[in-house]
Short mmCIF file of C-alpha atoms and ligand atoms in Angstrom, two decimals:
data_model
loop_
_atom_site.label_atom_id
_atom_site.label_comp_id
_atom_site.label_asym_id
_atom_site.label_seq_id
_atom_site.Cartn_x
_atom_site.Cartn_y
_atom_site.Cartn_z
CA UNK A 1 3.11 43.21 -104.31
CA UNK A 2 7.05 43.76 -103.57
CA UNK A 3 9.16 44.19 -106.18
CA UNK A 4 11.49 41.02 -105.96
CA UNK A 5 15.36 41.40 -107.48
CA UNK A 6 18.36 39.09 -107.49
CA UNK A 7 21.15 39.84 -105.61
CA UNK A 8 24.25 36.89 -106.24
CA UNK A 9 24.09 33.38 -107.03
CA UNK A 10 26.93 30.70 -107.06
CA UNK A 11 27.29 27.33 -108.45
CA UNK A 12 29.61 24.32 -107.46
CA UNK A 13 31.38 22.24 -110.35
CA UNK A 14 29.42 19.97 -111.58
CA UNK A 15 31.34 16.26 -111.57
CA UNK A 16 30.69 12.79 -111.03
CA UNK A 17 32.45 13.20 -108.08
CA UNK A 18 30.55 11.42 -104.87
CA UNK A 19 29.74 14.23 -102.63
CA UNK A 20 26.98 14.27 -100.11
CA UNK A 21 23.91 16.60 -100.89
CA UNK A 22 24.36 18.66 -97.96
CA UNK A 23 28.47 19.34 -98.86
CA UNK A 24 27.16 20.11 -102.38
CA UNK A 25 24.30 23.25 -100.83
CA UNK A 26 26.66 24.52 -98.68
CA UNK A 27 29.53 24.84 -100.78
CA UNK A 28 27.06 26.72 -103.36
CA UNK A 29 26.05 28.61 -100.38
CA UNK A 30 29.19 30.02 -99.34
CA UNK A 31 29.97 31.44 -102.64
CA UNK A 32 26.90 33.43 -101.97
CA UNK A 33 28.51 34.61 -99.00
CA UNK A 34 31.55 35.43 -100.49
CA UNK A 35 30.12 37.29 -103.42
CA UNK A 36 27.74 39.47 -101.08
CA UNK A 37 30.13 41.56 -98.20
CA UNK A 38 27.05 43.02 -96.42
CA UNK A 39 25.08 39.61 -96.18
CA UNK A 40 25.09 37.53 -92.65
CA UNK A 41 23.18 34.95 -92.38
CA UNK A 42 20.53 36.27 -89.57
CA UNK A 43 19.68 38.79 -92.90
CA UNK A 44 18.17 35.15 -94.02
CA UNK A 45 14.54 34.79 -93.82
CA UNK A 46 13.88 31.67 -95.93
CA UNK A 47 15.89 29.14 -97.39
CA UNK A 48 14.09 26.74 -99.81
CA UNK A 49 16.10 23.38 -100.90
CA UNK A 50 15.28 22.33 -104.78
CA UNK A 51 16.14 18.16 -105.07
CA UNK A 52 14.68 14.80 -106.23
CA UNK A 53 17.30 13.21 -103.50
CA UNK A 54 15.07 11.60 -100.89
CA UNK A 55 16.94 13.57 -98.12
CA UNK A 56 14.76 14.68 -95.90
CA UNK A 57 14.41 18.18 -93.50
CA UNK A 58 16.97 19.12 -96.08
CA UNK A 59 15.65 22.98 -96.04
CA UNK A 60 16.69 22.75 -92.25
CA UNK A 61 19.41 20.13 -92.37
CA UNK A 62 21.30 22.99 -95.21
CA UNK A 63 20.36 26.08 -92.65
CA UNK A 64 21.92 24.37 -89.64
CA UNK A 65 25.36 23.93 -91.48
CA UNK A 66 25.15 27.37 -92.84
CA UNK A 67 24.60 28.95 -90.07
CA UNK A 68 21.20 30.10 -90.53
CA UNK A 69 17.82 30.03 -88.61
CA UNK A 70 15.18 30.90 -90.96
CA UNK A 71 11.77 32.28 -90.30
CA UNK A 72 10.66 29.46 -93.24
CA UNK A 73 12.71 26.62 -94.40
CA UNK A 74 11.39 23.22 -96.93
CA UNK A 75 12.36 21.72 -100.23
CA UNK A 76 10.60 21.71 -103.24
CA UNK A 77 10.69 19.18 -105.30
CA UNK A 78 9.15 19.07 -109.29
CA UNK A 79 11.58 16.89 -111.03
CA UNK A 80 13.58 18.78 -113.46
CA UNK A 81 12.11 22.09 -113.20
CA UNK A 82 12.33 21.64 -108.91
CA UNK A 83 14.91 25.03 -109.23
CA UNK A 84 13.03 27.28 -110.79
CA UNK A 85 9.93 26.61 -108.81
CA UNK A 86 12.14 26.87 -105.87
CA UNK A 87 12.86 30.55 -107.00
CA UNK A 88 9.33 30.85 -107.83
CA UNK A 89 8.61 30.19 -104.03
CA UNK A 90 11.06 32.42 -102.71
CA UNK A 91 9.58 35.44 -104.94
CA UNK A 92 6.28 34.64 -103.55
CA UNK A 93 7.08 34.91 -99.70
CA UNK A 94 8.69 37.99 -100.87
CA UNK A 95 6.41 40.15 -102.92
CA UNK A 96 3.66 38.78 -100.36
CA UNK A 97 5.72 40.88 -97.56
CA UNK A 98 6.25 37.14 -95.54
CA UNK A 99 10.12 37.74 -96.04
CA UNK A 100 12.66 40.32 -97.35
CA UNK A 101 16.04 37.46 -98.33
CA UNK A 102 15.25 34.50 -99.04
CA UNK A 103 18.19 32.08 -100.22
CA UNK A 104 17.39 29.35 -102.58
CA UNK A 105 19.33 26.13 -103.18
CA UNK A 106 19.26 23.25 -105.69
CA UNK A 107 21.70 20.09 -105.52
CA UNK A 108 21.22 16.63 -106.93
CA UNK A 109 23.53 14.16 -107.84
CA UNK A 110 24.08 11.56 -110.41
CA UNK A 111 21.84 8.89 -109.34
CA UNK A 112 19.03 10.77 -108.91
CA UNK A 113 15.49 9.25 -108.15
CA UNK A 114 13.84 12.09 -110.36
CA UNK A 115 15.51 11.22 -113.49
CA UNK A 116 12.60 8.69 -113.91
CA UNK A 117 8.88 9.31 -113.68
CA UNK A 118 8.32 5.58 -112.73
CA UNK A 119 4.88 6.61 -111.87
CA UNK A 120 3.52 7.39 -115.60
CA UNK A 121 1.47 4.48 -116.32
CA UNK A 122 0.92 6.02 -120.19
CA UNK A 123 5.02 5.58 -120.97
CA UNK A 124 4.55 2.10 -120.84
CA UNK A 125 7.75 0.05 -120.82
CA UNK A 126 9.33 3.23 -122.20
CA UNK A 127 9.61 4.79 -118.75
CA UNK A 128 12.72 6.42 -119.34
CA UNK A 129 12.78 9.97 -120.91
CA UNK A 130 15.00 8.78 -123.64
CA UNK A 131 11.30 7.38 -125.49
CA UNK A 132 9.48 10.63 -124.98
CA UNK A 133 12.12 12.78 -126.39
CA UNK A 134 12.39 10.12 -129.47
CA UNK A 135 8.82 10.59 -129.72
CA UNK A 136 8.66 14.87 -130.06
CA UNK A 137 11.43 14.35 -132.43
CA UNK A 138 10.13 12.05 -135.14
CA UNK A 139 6.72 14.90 -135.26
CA UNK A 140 9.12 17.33 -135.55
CA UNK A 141 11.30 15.58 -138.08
CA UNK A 142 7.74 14.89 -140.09
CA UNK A 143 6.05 17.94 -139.67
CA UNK A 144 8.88 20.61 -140.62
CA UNK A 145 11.55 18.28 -142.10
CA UNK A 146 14.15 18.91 -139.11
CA UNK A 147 17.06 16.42 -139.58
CA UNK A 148 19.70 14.84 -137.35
CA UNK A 149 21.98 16.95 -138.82
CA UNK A 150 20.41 20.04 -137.47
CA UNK A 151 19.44 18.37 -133.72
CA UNK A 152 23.66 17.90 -133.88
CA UNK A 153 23.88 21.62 -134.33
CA UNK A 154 22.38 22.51 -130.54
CA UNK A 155 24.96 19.94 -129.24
CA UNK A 156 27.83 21.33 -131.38
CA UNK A 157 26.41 25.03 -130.18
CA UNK A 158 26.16 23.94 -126.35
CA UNK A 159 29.36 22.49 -125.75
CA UNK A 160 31.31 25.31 -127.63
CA UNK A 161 29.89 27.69 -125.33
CA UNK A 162 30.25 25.19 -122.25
CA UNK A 163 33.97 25.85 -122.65
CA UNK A 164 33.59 29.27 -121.12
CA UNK A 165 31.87 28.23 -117.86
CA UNK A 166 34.52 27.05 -115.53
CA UNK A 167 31.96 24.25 -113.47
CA UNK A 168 30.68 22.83 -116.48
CA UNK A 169 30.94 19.37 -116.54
CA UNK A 170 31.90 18.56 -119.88
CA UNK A 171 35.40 20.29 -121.25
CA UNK A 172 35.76 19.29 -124.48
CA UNK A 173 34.09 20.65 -127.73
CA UNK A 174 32.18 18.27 -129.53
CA UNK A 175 32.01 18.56 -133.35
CA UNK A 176 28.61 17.98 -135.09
CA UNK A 177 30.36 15.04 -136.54
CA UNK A 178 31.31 13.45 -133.67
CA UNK A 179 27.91 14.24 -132.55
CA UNK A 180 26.44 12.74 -135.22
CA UNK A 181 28.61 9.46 -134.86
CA UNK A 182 28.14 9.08 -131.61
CA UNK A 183 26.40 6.04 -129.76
CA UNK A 184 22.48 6.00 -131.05
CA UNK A 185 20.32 5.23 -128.78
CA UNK A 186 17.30 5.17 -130.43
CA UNK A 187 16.44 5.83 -134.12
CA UNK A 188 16.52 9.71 -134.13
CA UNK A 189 18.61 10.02 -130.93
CA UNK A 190 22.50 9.63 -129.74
CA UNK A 191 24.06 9.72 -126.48
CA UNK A 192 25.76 13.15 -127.38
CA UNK A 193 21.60 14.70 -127.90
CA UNK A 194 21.23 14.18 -124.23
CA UNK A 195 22.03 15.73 -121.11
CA UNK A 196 24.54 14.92 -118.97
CA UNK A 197 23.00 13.42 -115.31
CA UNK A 198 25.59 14.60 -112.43
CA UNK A 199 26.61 15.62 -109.19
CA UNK A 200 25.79 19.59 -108.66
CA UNK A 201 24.41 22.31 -106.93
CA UNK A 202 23.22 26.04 -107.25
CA UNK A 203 22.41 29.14 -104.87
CA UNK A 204 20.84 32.31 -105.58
CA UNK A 205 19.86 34.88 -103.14
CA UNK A 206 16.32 36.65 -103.49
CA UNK A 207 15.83 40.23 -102.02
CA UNK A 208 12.91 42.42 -101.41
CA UNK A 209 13.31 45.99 -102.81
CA UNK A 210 12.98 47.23 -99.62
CA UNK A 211 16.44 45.88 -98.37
CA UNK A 212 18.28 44.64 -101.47
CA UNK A 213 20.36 47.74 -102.04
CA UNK A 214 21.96 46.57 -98.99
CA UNK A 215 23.68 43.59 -100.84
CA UNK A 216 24.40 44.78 -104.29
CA UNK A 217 24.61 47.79 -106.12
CA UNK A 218 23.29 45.73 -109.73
CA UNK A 219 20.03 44.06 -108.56
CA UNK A 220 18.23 41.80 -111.37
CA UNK A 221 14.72 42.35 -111.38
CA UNK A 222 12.09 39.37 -111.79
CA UNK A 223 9.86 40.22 -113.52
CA UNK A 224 7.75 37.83 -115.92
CA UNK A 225 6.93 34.20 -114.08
CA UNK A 226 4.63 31.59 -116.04
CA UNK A 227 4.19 28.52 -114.74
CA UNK A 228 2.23 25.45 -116.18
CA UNK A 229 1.19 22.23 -115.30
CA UNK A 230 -0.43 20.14 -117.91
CA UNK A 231 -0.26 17.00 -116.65
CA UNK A 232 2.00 14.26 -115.04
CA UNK A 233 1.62 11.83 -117.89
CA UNK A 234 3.29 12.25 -120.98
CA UNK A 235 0.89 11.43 -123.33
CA UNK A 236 -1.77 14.38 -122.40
CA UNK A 237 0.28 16.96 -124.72
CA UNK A 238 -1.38 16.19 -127.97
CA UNK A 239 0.35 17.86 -130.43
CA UNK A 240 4.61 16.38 -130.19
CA UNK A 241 5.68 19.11 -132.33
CA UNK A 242 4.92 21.36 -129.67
CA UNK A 243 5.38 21.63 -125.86
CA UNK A 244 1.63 22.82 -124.42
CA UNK A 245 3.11 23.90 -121.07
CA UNK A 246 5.52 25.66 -122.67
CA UNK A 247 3.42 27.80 -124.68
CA UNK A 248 1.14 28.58 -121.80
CA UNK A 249 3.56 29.48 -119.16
CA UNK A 250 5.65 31.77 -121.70
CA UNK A 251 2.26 33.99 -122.28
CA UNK A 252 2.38 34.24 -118.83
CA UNK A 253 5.66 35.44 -118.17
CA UNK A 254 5.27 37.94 -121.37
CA UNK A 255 2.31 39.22 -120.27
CA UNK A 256 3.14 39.81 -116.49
CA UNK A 257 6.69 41.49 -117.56
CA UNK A 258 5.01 43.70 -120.85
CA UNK A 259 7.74 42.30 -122.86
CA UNK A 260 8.02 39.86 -125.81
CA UNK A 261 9.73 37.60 -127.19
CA UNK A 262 11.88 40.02 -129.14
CA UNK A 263 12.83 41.85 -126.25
CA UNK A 264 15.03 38.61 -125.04
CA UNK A 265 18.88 39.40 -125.43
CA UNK A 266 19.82 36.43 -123.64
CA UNK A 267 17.93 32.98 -122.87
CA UNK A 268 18.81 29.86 -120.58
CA UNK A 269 16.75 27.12 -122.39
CA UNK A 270 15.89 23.49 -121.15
CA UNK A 271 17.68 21.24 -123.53
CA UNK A 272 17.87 17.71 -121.76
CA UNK A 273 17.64 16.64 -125.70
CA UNK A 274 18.53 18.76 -128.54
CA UNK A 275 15.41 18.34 -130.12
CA UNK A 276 13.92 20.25 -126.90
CA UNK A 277 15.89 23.02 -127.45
CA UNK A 278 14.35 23.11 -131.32
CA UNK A 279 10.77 23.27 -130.33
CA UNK A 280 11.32 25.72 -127.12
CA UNK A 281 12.68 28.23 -129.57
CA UNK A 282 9.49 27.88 -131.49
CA UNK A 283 7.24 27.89 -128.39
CA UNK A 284 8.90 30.19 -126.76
CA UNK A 285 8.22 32.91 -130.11
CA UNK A 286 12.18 32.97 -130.37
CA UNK A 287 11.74 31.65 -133.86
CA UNK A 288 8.77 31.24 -136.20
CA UNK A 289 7.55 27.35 -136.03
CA UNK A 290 9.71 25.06 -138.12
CA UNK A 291 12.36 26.79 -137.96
CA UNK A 292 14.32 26.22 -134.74
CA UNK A 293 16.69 23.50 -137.14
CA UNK A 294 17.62 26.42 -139.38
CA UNK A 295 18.05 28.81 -136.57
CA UNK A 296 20.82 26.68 -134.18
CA UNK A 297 22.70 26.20 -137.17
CA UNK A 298 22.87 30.09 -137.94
CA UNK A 299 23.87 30.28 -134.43
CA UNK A 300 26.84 28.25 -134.49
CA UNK A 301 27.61 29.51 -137.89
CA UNK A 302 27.54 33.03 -136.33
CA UNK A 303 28.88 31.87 -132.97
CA UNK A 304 26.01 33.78 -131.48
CA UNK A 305 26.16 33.12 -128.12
CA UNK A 306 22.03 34.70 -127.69
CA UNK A 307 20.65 30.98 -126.47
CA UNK A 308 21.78 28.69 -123.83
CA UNK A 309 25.04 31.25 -123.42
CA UNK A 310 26.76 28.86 -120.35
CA UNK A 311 26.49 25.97 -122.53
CA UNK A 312 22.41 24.42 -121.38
CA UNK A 313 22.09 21.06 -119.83
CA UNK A 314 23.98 19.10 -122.88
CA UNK A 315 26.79 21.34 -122.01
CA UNK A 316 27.80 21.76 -118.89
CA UNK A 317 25.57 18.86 -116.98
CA UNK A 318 22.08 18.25 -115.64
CA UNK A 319 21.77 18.55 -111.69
CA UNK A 320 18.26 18.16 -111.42
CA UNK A 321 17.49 20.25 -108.66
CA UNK A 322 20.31 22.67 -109.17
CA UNK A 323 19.66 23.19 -113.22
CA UNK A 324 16.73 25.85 -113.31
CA UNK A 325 18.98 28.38 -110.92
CA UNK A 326 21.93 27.33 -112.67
CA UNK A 327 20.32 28.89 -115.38
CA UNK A 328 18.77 31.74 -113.60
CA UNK A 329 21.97 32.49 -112.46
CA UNK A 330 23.36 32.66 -115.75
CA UNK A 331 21.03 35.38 -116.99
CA UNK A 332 21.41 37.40 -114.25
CA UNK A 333 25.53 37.13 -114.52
CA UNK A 334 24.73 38.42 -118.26
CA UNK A 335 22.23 41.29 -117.41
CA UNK A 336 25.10 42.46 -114.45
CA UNK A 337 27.47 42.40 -117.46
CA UNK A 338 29.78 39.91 -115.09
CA UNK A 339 29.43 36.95 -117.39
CA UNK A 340 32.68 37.11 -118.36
CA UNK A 341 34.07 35.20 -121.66
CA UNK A 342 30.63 34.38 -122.44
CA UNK A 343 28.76 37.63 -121.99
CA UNK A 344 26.42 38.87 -124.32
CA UNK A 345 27.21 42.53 -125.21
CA UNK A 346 24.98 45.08 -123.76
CA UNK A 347 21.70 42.15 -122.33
CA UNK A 348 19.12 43.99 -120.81
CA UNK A 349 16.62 41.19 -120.52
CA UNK A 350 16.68 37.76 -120.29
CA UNK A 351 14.72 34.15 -120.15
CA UNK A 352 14.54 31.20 -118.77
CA UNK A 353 13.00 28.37 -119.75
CA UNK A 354 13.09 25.18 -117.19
CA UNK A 355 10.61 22.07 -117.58
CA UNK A 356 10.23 18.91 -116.02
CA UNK A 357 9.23 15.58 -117.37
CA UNK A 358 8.65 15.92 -121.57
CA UNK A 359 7.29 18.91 -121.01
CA UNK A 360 4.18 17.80 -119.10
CA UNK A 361 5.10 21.19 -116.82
CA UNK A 362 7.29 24.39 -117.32
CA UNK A 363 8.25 27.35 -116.04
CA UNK A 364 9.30 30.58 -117.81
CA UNK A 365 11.40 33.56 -115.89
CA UNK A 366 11.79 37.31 -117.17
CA UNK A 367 14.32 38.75 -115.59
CA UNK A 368 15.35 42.63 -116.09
CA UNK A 369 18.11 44.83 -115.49
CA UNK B 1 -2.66 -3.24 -106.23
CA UNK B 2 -5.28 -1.24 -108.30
CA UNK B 3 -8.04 -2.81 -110.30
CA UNK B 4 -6.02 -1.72 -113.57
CA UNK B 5 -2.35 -3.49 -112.59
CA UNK B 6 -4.35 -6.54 -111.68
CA UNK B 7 -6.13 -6.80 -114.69
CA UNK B 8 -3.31 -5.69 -116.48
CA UNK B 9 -1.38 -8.87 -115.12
CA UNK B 10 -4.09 -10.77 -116.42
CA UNK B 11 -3.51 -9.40 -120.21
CA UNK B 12 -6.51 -6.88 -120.05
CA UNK B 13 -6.62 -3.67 -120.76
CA UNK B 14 -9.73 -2.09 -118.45
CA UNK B 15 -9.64 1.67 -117.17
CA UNK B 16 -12.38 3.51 -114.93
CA UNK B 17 -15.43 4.68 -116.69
CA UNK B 18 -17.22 7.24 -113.96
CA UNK B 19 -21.11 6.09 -112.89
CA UNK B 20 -21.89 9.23 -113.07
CA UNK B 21 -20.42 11.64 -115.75
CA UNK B 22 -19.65 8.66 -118.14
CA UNK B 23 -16.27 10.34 -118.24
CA UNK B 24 -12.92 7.58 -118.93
CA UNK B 25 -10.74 8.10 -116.40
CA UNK B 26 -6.70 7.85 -117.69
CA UNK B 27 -4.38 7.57 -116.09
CA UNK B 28 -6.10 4.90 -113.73
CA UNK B 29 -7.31 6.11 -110.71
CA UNK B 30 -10.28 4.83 -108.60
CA UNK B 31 -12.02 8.16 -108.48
CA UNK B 32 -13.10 10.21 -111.39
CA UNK B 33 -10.89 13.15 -112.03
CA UNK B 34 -13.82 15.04 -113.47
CA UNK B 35 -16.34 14.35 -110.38
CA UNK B 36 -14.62 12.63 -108.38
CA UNK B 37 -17.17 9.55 -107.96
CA UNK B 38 -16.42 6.32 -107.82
CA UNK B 39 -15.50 4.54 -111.16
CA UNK B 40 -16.53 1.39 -112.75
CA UNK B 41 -13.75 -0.66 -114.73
CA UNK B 42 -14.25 -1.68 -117.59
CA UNK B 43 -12.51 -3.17 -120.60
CA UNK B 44 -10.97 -0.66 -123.45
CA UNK B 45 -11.10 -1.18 -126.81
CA UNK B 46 -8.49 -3.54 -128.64
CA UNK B 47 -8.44 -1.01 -131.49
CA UNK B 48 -5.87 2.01 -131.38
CA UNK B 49 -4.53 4.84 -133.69
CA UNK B 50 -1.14 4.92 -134.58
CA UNK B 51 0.29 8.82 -132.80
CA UNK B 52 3.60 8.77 -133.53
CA UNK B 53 6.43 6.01 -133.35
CA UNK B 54 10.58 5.84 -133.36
CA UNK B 55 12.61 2.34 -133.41
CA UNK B 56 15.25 1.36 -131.39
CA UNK B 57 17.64 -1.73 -132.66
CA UNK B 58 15.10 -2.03 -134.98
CA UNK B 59 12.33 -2.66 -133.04
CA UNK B 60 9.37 -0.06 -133.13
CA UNK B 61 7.98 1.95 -130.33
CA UNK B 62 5.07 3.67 -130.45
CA UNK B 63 2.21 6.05 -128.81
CA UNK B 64 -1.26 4.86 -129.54
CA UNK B 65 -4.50 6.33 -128.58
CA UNK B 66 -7.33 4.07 -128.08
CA UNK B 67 -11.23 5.26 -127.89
CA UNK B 68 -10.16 9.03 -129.43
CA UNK B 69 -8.41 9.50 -125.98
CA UNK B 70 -6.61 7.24 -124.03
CA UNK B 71 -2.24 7.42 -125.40
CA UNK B 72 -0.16 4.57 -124.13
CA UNK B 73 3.27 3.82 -125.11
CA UNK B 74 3.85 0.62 -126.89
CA UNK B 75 6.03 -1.99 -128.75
CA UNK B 76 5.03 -2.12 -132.50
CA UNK B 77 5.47 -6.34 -134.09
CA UNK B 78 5.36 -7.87 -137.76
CA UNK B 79 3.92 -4.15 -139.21
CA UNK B 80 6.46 -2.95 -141.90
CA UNK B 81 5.78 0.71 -143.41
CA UNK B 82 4.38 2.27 -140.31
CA UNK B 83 2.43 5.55 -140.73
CA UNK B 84 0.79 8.23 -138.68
CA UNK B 85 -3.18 7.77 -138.01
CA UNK B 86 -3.07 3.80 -139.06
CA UNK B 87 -5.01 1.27 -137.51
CA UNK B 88 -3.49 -0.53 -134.69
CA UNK B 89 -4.56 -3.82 -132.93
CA UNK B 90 -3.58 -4.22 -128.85
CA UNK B 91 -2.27 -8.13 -129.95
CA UNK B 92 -0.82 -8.30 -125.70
CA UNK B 93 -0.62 -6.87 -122.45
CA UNK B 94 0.95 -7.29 -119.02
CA UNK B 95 2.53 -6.41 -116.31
CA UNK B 96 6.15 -7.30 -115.21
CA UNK B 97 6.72 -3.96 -113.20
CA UNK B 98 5.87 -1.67 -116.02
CA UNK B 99 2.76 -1.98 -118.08
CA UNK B 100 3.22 -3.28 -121.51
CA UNK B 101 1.53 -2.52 -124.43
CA UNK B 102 2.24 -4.94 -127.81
CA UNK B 103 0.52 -3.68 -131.01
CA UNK B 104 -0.07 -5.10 -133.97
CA UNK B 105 -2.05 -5.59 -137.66
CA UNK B 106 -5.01 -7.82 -135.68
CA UNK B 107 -6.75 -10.16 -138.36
ZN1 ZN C 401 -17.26 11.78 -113.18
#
């Protein structure tokens, strides 16, 4: 198998803004163009398209306007976590020896189909993810005593650090006050828990290490992927304290990349609630379980800027298809050392953590400097 | 429309029970997902165990698992003092473009 590195990625703002899905790819696109002098786009050998939109032939819709006539072109499409399967894709044609570049590219917009799973007969008439993430926090709240108060602390935590990435769609702080007073939605949960559905989209550019030194002198390695599938309907995880996919695909990604969990200097987690950002800190062995409340406070006590350092889905927005390489992205920018305001100092490996519908699949990413 | 939305319409709960592994098939399907024969519907019991639950507005939502496996998502009526692992009765169910579950005490 090929060793399989990141060269650039590039992300558009992410508004509610009405722009079509192919505008959105190919402005991400041309930021990877810009960022990469020695890259033209007959270097390209696949381009993969990560969405929920219903557009079809988008893979080969998004070459055409870029320029590019790729050996292999499709979407991929797995609800939330869509992206980071997308990348998972790319690596494969690459460390199979199918392809040397392949670019990857995620956009959805605001009115997604895939914020939904219509399909899960188990949710009942609580179809919409609002119910399952109510659900995984009253266990939590029961089992280890985590309070509003502390779910208020990821927000609080997330937007602060959202104000240091320039397309984030939120641009405010939020206090844990305000967060705590804002509209509830259900017993345990308030609009300002949730992510942020929006217009968006995100590029990142694979390379074999056969040809990558040809497009950056800082390649990011890949090297931990775990990947699970539990189920489709929500009610097959049987413990809500805990995220099953989760567990299972971040053994993976350890095992595969010989590190653990305390090697992590930097981690993109998937908080489309705040109480999913508690219980992937536990699954993910950031934190012993039970104590991911105590932990996000310390972190915005400290400002430590360690998890969800571009401000997660609550901060800066949640393009379906463009989230997981938003966040790949991200930990690459911090291993390069070119994340800017919101660099962690001297991040030699990182995670990412990107699931799709309550956790009934994830993925997990190790990437190395 | 499937066997289960049909009788679901009809305020029954029935899922596929596989004629040859015995296995209950959930979610619905008309093939087992074990061995992939054919299934034979039948109805589920109207007894569940409370998972877990959350209100909205007051009203209680809930997951309950009937037969030690099958979870649906349901409205909770008239139980005050709700607590994990109680005894639930299926009091109503239907279809109106989602499948709906009402629990209750029972008699
Ligand atoms: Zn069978």
């Amino acid at each position: 198998m090929k060793k399989v590195g990141i060269v650039t990625g590039g992300t558009t703002k992410f508004t509610k803004t009405d722009i079509s899905i192919e505008s959105l790819l190919v402005s991400a696109i041309k930021q990877i163009f810009d960022n990469s002098s020695n890259l033209s786009q007959k270097d390209v050998d696949v381009v993969l398209t990560s969405t929920n939109a219903n557009n079809k032939y988008l893979a080969n819709i998004t070459s055409e306007l870029s320029g590019m006539a790729p050996k292999i072109a499709h979407s991929v499409e797995s609800l939330c976590n869509s992206g980071t399967n997308c990348i998972v894709s790319a690596y494969a044609y690459i460390s199979s020896g199918l392809a040397d570049v392949a670019l990857v590219a995620g956009a959805e917009k605001t009115d997604s189909p895939g914020l939904v799973l219509d399909w899960d007969k188990s949710r009942g008439q609580y179809k919409h993810p609002i119910y399952w993430s109510s659900m995984f926090t009253s266990a939590h709240k029961r089992k280890f005593g985590t309070t509003l108060e502390d779910l208020a602390y990821v927000g609080a935590n997330n937007h602060r650090n959202a104000l240091d990435t320039p397309y984030a769609y939120f641009e405010k702080p939020f206090s844990v006050e305000e967060i705590m007073e804002s509209k509830p939605l259900t017993e345990n949960l308030r609009l300002l828990d949730c992510s942020m559905p929006c217009n968006g989209s995100a590029a990142i550019l694979l390379a074999s290490e056969n040809v990558i030194k040809n497009f950056c002198e800082q390649p990011i390695w890949m090297t931990g992927i775990g990947q699970k599938a539990i189920s489709a309907s929500f009610t097959k995880n049987d413990d809500l304290t805990s995220m099953k996919s989760t567990i299972l695909s971040a053994s993976d990604a350890y095992k595969m990349s010989k590190k653990a969990a305390e090697d992590i200097d930097a981690a993109e987690l998937h908080d489309a609630f705040s109480i999913c950002e508690i219980i992937e800190l536990e699954d993910l062995g950031l934190v012993p379980k039970g104590e991911g409340g105590s932990y996000v406070r310390r972190l915005y006590d400290t400002k430590d800027r360690k998890i969800n350092p571009r401000g997660g889905l609550i901060g800066t927005g949640h393009p379906l298809g463009a989230t997981g390489i938003a966040q790949t992205i991200e930990i690459c920018q911090q291993l390069q050392g070119k994340a800017g305001k919101r660099q962690i100092d001297g991040a030699k490996t990182g995670l990412i953590h990107n699931m799709s519908a309550a956790a009934t699949s994830s993925t997990v990413l190790i990437l190395e400097s | 429309m499937n066997k289960f939305e049909q009788e679901l319409r009809n305020g029954n709960f029935v899922c596929g029970e596989c004629s040859k592994c015995n296995k209950l098939v959930w979610p619905p399907s008309d093939l087992c997902n074990n061995c992939f024969n054919n299934v034979k519907w039948r109805p589920i019991s109207k007894i569940a165990k409370l998972v877990e639950f959350s209100s909205k507005n007051d009203e209680y939502f809930c997951i309950a698992e009937f037969e030690n496996q099958i979870r649906v998502m349901g409205k909770v009526e008239n139980i005050l003092n709700l607590h994990v692992g109680q005894t639930l009765t299926l009091v109503k169910c239907g279809f109106d473009g989602k499948e709906i579950f009402v629990f209750g005490l029972g008699d």
